[in-house]
Amino acid sequence: MGDFRPGPPQLRPGRALAHTNGASGSGSPHRSDGHAPQTPRGARRSDPDGRPGTTPPVPGRPTSFSALFLLVALLLALPAVLFALITWQVVEDGPLLRLDERVSRALVHPDRASELLADLGNVQVAVPVLAVVLVYAALRARRAGTDRWWLPPLVATVLMALVPVVIIPIKVLTARHGTSVMPPGVGYFPSGHTATAAVAYGSATMLLVPYVSRAVRRALLLTCALLVLGVSFGLMRRGYHWPLDVVASWCLCVVLLSSLWLVIGRGTPGRPAKQQ
């Protein structure tokens, strides 16, 4: 009756099962060329029942959250360590202060330009600029239907309010006093004007960035950097602060502004809210 058999079909000698273009007669039911598998699919292990297992995960780039967390950790750790080092030198009257005073003597040369630059760090100048941007960013985000549109402006407001809360106690505790370079008094360290300018202009720039073109974004970042550097230079040139006072404020502001950057990055301002 032909090829009918009661049992299961038998393999014909010299014929491989694999439907590939490999050499015939290899005797391997999986690969006709006899080579080791080169892909994760070919390297899968079977489970105890003989069924093929799942494909192992292929290593790749870290998740965006992990990369963001690492970047924020670096942004917070480095300036925090530097601020702690500078504060220790100020409290202990360390050798770094001698260098700071020599640099200050070379920089101090009061003039009208340095006075105007230093005034850009006044609360009366910097805070109104931030207030206008807060209103603008909140209205733009709300009209666009942005999810949690109120969060970035709120965080920026809290950061601005935290500047005196953080700066004043440190001034009292360190009590850095004036010398022959600076006018008599205490409370020089760290620079409050520098912190006010950095947080106000920095927060305003970060709030505006999602709503402008790339060219305008670059102009905003450059303007913000020039404003903060101009205020810092004016304070040192006018003789209001030592360089270490200014650098310490930079470190504090990097920590503060990193939190706003994290909120803006995860809160995705400018993106419409999800439709229900």
CSV table of C-alpha atoms in Angstrom, one decimal:
chain,number,residue,atom,x,y,z
A,1,MET,CA,0.0,0.0,0.0
A,2,GLY,CA,2.7,2.5,-0.9
A,3,ASP,CA,4.6,4.3,1.9
A,4,PHE,CA,1.9,3.9,4.6
A,5,ARG,CA,3.3,2.9,7.9
A,6,PRO,CA,1.7,2.6,11.3
A,7,GLY,CA,4.4,4.5,13.2
A,8,PRO,CA,5.8,8.0,13.0
A,9,PRO,CA,7.7,9.1,9.9
A,10,GLN,CA,11.4,8.0,9.8
A,11,LEU,CA,14.3,10.2,8.8
A,12,ARG,CA,15.9,9.3,5.6
A,13,PRO,CA,19.6,8.8,5.9
A,14,GLY,CA,21.8,11.6,4.5
A,15,ARG,CA,19.0,14.2,4.6
A,16,ALA,CA,19.0,17.2,7.1
A,17,LEU,CA,15.8,18.6,8.5
A,18,ALA,CA,16.8,22.2,8.4
A,19,HIS,CA,15.4,24.1,5.5
A,20,THR,CA,18.5,26.0,4.8
A,21,ASN,CA,21.0,26.2,2.0
A,22,GLY,CA,23.7,24.4,4.1
A,23,ALA,CA,25.5,21.3,3.1
A,24,SER,CA,23.3,18.2,2.9
A,25,GLY,CA,23.9,15.2,5.0
A,26,SER,CA,25.3,17.2,7.9
A,27,GLY,CA,23.2,15.2,10.3
A,28,SER,CA,22.2,18.2,12.4
A,29,PRO,CA,18.4,18.7,12.7
A,30,HIS,CA,18.9,22.3,13.6
A,31,ARG,CA,21.6,23.7,11.3
A,32,SER,CA,22.7,22.1,8.0
A,33,ASP,CA,26.1,23.8,8.1
A,34,GLY,CA,27.2,22.4,11.5
A,35,HIS,CA,28.5,25.9,12.7
A,36,ALA,CA,27.9,27.3,16.1
A,37,PRO,CA,24.9,29.7,16.3
A,38,GLN,CA,25.8,33.4,16.0
A,39,THR,CA,22.6,35.1,17.0
A,40,PRO,CA,20.7,35.3,20.3
A,41,ARG,CA,17.8,33.4,18.7
A,42,GLY,CA,20.1,30.5,17.7
A,43,ALA,CA,21.6,30.5,21.2
A,44,ARG,CA,18.4,30.1,23.1
A,45,ARG,CA,18.3,27.4,25.8
A,46,SER,CA,15.4,25.1,26.1
A,47,ASP,CA,13.4,24.7,29.3
A,48,PRO,CA,13.2,21.4,31.3
A,49,ASP,CA,10.3,20.3,29.0
A,50,GLY,CA,12.4,20.7,25.9
A,51,ARG,CA,10.6,23.8,24.6
A,52,PRO,CA,12.8,26.7,23.4
A,53,GLY,CA,13.3,29.4,26.0
A,54,THR,CA,12.8,33.1,25.6
A,55,THR,CA,15.3,35.3,23.8
A,56,PRO,CA,17.8,36.8,26.2
A,57,PRO,CA,17.8,40.6,26.5
A,58,VAL,CA,20.3,42.3,24.3
A,59,PRO,CA,22.5,44.8,26.1
A,60,GLY,CA,22.1,48.4,24.9
A,61,ARG,CA,22.1,52.0,26.1
A,62,PRO,CA,20.9,52.7,29.7
A,63,THR,CA,17.4,53.9,30.1
A,64,SER,CA,16.7,57.6,29.9
A,65,PHE,CA,15.8,57.8,33.5
A,66,SER,CA,19.1,56.3,34.6
A,67,ALA,CA,21.1,58.7,32.4
A,68,LEU,CA,19.1,61.6,33.7
A,69,PHE,CA,19.6,60.5,37.3
A,70,LEU,CA,23.3,60.2,36.8
A,71,LEU,CA,23.6,63.6,35.2
A,72,VAL,CA,21.7,65.3,38.0
A,73,ALA,CA,23.8,63.4,40.6
A,74,LEU,CA,26.9,64.8,39.0
A,75,LEU,CA,25.4,68.3,38.8
A,76,LEU,CA,24.7,68.2,42.5
A,77,ALA,CA,27.7,66.4,43.8
A,78,LEU,CA,30.5,68.4,42.2
A,79,PRO,CA,29.4,71.9,43.2
A,80,ALA,CA,28.3,70.7,46.6
A,81,VAL,CA,31.8,69.4,47.3
A,82,LEU,CA,33.4,72.6,46.0
A,83,PHE,CA,31.2,74.7,48.1
A,84,ALA,CA,32.0,72.6,51.2
A,85,LEU,CA,35.7,73.0,50.5
A,86,ILE,CA,35.5,76.8,50.1
A,87,THR,CA,33.4,77.2,53.2
A,88,TRP,CA,35.9,75.2,55.2
A,89,GLN,CA,38.7,77.5,54.0
A,90,VAL,CA,36.7,80.5,55.0
A,91,VAL,CA,35.8,79.2,58.5
A,92,GLU,CA,39.3,78.0,59.2
A,93,ASP,CA,41.0,81.0,57.6
A,94,GLY,CA,42.9,78.6,55.3
A,95,PRO,CA,45.6,79.3,52.8
A,96,LEU,CA,43.1,79.5,50.0
A,97,LEU,CA,41.9,82.9,51.5
A,98,ARG,CA,45.4,84.3,51.0
A,99,LEU,CA,45.2,83.6,47.3
A,100,ASP,CA,41.7,85.0,47.2
A,101,GLU,CA,42.8,88.3,48.7
A,102,ARG,CA,45.7,88.6,46.3
A,103,VAL,CA,43.4,88.1,43.3
A,104,SER,CA,40.9,90.6,44.8
A,105,ARG,CA,43.6,93.3,45.1
A,106,ALA,CA,44.4,92.8,41.5
A,107,LEU,CA,40.8,93.0,40.4
A,108,VAL,CA,39.4,95.9,42.5
A,109,HIS,CA,39.1,99.1,40.5
A,110,PRO,CA,35.8,100.9,41.3
A,111,ASP,CA,34.2,102.7,38.3
A,112,ARG,CA,30.8,103.4,36.9
A,113,ALA,CA,30.6,100.4,34.7
A,114,SER,CA,31.4,98.0,37.5
A,115,GLU,CA,28.7,99.7,39.7
A,116,LEU,CA,26.1,99.2,36.9
A,117,LEU,CA,27.0,95.6,36.4
A,118,ALA,CA,26.8,94.9,40.2
A,119,ASP,CA,23.3,96.6,40.3
A,120,LEU,CA,22.0,94.0,37.9
A,121,GLY,CA,22.1,91.6,40.8
A,122,ASN,CA,19.8,93.7,43.0
A,123,VAL,CA,16.5,92.2,44.0
A,124,GLN,CA,14.7,95.3,42.6
A,125,VAL,CA,16.1,94.5,39.1
A,126,ALA,CA,16.4,90.7,38.9
A,127,VAL,CA,13.2,89.6,40.6
A,128,PRO,CA,10.8,91.7,38.4
A,129,VAL,CA,12.4,90.1,35.3
A,130,LEU,CA,11.7,86.7,36.7
A,131,ALA,CA,8.1,87.7,37.6
A,132,VAL,CA,7.3,88.7,34.0
A,133,VAL,CA,8.7,85.5,32.7
A,134,LEU,CA,6.8,83.4,35.3
A,135,VAL,CA,3.5,84.9,34.1
A,136,TYR,CA,4.3,84.5,30.4
A,137,ALA,CA,5.5,80.9,30.8
A,138,ALA,CA,2.4,80.0,32.9
A,139,LEU,CA,0.0,81.5,30.3
A,140,ARG,CA,1.7,79.9,27.4
A,141,ALA,CA,1.7,76.5,29.0
A,142,ARG,CA,-1.9,76.7,30.1
A,143,ARG,CA,-3.1,77.8,26.7
A,144,ALA,CA,-1.3,74.9,25.1
A,145,GLY,CA,-3.0,72.5,27.4
A,146,THR,CA,0.3,71.4,29.0
A,147,ASP,CA,0.0,68.8,31.7
A,148,ARG,CA,0.9,70.4,35.1
A,149,TRP,CA,1.5,73.7,33.5
A,150,TRP,CA,1.7,75.4,36.9
A,151,LEU,CA,4.6,73.3,38.3
A,152,PRO,CA,7.7,74.8,36.6
A,153,PRO,CA,6.7,78.4,37.5
A,154,LEU,CA,5.9,77.3,41.0
A,155,VAL,CA,9.3,75.7,41.5
A,156,ALA,CA,11.0,78.8,40.1
A,157,THR,CA,9.2,80.9,42.6
A,158,VAL,CA,10.2,78.7,45.5
A,159,LEU,CA,13.8,78.7,44.4
A,160,MET,CA,13.8,82.5,44.3
A,161,ALA,CA,12.3,82.6,47.8
A,162,LEU,CA,15.0,80.1,49.0
A,163,VAL,CA,17.9,82.4,48.1
A,164,PRO,CA,17.8,84.5,51.2
A,165,VAL,CA,16.7,81.6,53.3
A,166,VAL,CA,19.9,79.7,52.3
A,167,ILE,CA,22.3,82.6,51.9
A,168,ILE,CA,21.6,84.6,55.1
A,169,PRO,CA,22.3,81.8,57.6
A,170,ILE,CA,25.5,80.9,55.9
A,171,LYS,CA,26.6,84.6,56.1
A,172,VAL,CA,25.9,84.6,59.8
A,173,LEU,CA,27.7,81.3,60.5
A,174,THR,CA,30.8,82.0,58.5
A,175,ALA,CA,31.0,85.7,59.4
A,176,ARG,CA,33.7,86.6,56.8
A,177,HIS,CA,34.8,90.1,57.7
A,178,GLY,CA,36.3,92.9,55.6
A,179,THR,CA,40.0,93.6,55.4
A,180,SER,CA,42.1,96.2,53.8
A,181,VAL,CA,40.5,95.3,50.4
A,182,MET,CA,36.9,95.2,51.5
A,183,PRO,CA,35.0,97.7,53.6
A,184,PRO,CA,34.7,96.8,57.3
A,185,GLY,CA,31.9,94.5,58.2
A,186,VAL,CA,30.8,90.9,58.1
A,187,GLY,CA,28.5,88.8,56.0
A,188,TYR,CA,30.5,88.7,52.8
A,189,PHE,CA,30.4,85.0,52.2
A,190,PRO,CA,28.6,83.9,50.0
A,191,SER,CA,27.5,86.6,47.6
A,192,GLY,CA,23.8,87.3,47.8
A,193,HIS,CA,23.8,89.4,44.7
A,194,THR,CA,25.4,86.7,42.7
A,195,ALA,CA,22.9,84.1,43.9
A,196,THR,CA,20.0,86.5,43.2
A,197,ALA,CA,21.2,87.1,39.6
A,198,ALA,CA,21.9,83.4,38.9
A,199,VAL,CA,18.6,82.1,40.2
A,200,ALA,CA,16.5,84.9,38.7
A,201,TYR,CA,18.0,85.0,35.3
A,202,GLY,CA,18.7,81.3,35.1
A,203,SER,CA,15.2,80.3,36.1
A,204,ALA,CA,13.8,82.8,33.6
A,205,THR,CA,15.9,81.4,30.8
A,206,MET,CA,14.9,77.8,31.6
A,207,LEU,CA,11.3,78.7,31.6
A,208,LEU,CA,11.5,80.4,28.2
A,209,VAL,CA,13.6,77.8,26.4
A,210,PRO,CA,10.7,75.4,25.6
A,211,TYR,CA,8.8,78.1,23.8
A,212,VAL,CA,11.4,79.6,21.5
A,213,SER,CA,13.3,78.5,18.4
A,214,ARG,CA,16.8,77.1,18.5
A,215,ALA,CA,18.4,80.3,17.4
A,216,VAL,CA,16.5,82.3,20.1
A,217,ARG,CA,17.3,79.6,22.6
A,218,ARG,CA,21.0,80.1,22.0
A,219,ALA,CA,20.7,83.8,22.4
A,220,LEU,CA,18.8,83.4,25.7
A,221,LEU,CA,21.5,81.1,27.1
A,222,LEU,CA,24.2,83.4,26.0
A,223,THR,CA,22.4,86.4,27.5
A,224,CYS,CA,21.9,84.6,30.8
A,225,ALA,CA,25.5,83.6,31.0
A,226,LEU,CA,26.7,87.2,30.2
A,227,LEU,CA,24.3,88.7,32.8
A,228,VAL,CA,25.5,86.4,35.6
A,229,LEU,CA,29.2,86.8,34.7
A,230,GLY,CA,28.7,90.5,34.4
A,231,VAL,CA,27.1,90.8,37.9
A,232,SER,CA,29.9,88.6,39.3
A,233,PHE,CA,32.6,90.7,37.7
A,234,GLY,CA,31.0,93.9,38.7
A,235,LEU,CA,30.8,92.8,42.4
A,236,MET,CA,34.5,91.8,42.4
A,237,ARG,CA,35.6,94.9,40.4
A,238,ARG,CA,33.7,97.3,42.6
A,239,GLY,CA,35.1,95.7,45.8
A,240,TYR,CA,31.9,94.3,47.1
A,241,HIS,CA,33.0,90.7,47.2
A,242,TRP,CA,36.0,88.4,47.1
A,243,PRO,CA,36.2,85.9,44.2
A,244,LEU,CA,35.5,83.0,46.5
A,245,ASP,CA,32.3,84.6,47.6
A,246,VAL,CA,31.1,84.7,44.0
A,247,VAL,CA,32.3,81.1,43.2
A,248,ALA,CA,30.5,79.8,46.3
A,249,SER,CA,27.3,81.4,45.2
A,250,TRP,CA,27.7,79.8,41.7
A,251,CYS,CA,28.0,76.4,43.4
A,252,LEU,CA,24.8,76.9,45.4
A,253,CYS,CA,22.9,78.1,42.4
A,254,VAL,CA,23.9,75.1,40.3
A,255,VAL,CA,22.3,72.9,43.0
A,256,LEU,CA,19.2,75.0,43.1
A,257,LEU,CA,18.7,75.3,39.4
A,258,SER,CA,19.3,71.6,38.8
A,259,SER,CA,16.1,70.9,40.6
A,260,LEU,CA,14.2,73.3,38.3
A,261,TRP,CA,15.9,71.7,35.3
A,262,LEU,CA,14.8,68.2,36.5
A,263,VAL,CA,11.2,69.4,37.0
A,264,ILE,CA,11.1,71.0,33.5
A,265,GLY,CA,12.7,67.9,31.9
A,266,ARG,CA,10.3,65.4,33.5
A,267,GLY,CA,7.2,67.7,33.6
A,268,THR,CA,7.7,68.3,29.8
A,269,PRO,CA,6.5,71.9,29.6
A,270,GLY,CA,5.2,72.8,26.2
A,271,ARG,CA,3.7,69.3,25.6
A,272,PRO,CA,0.0,69.0,25.5
A,273,ALA,CA,-1.8,67.1,28.2
A,274,LYS,CA,-3.0,63.6,27.4
A,275,GLN,CA,-6.5,63.5,26.0
A,276,GLN,CA,-8.9,61.5,28.1
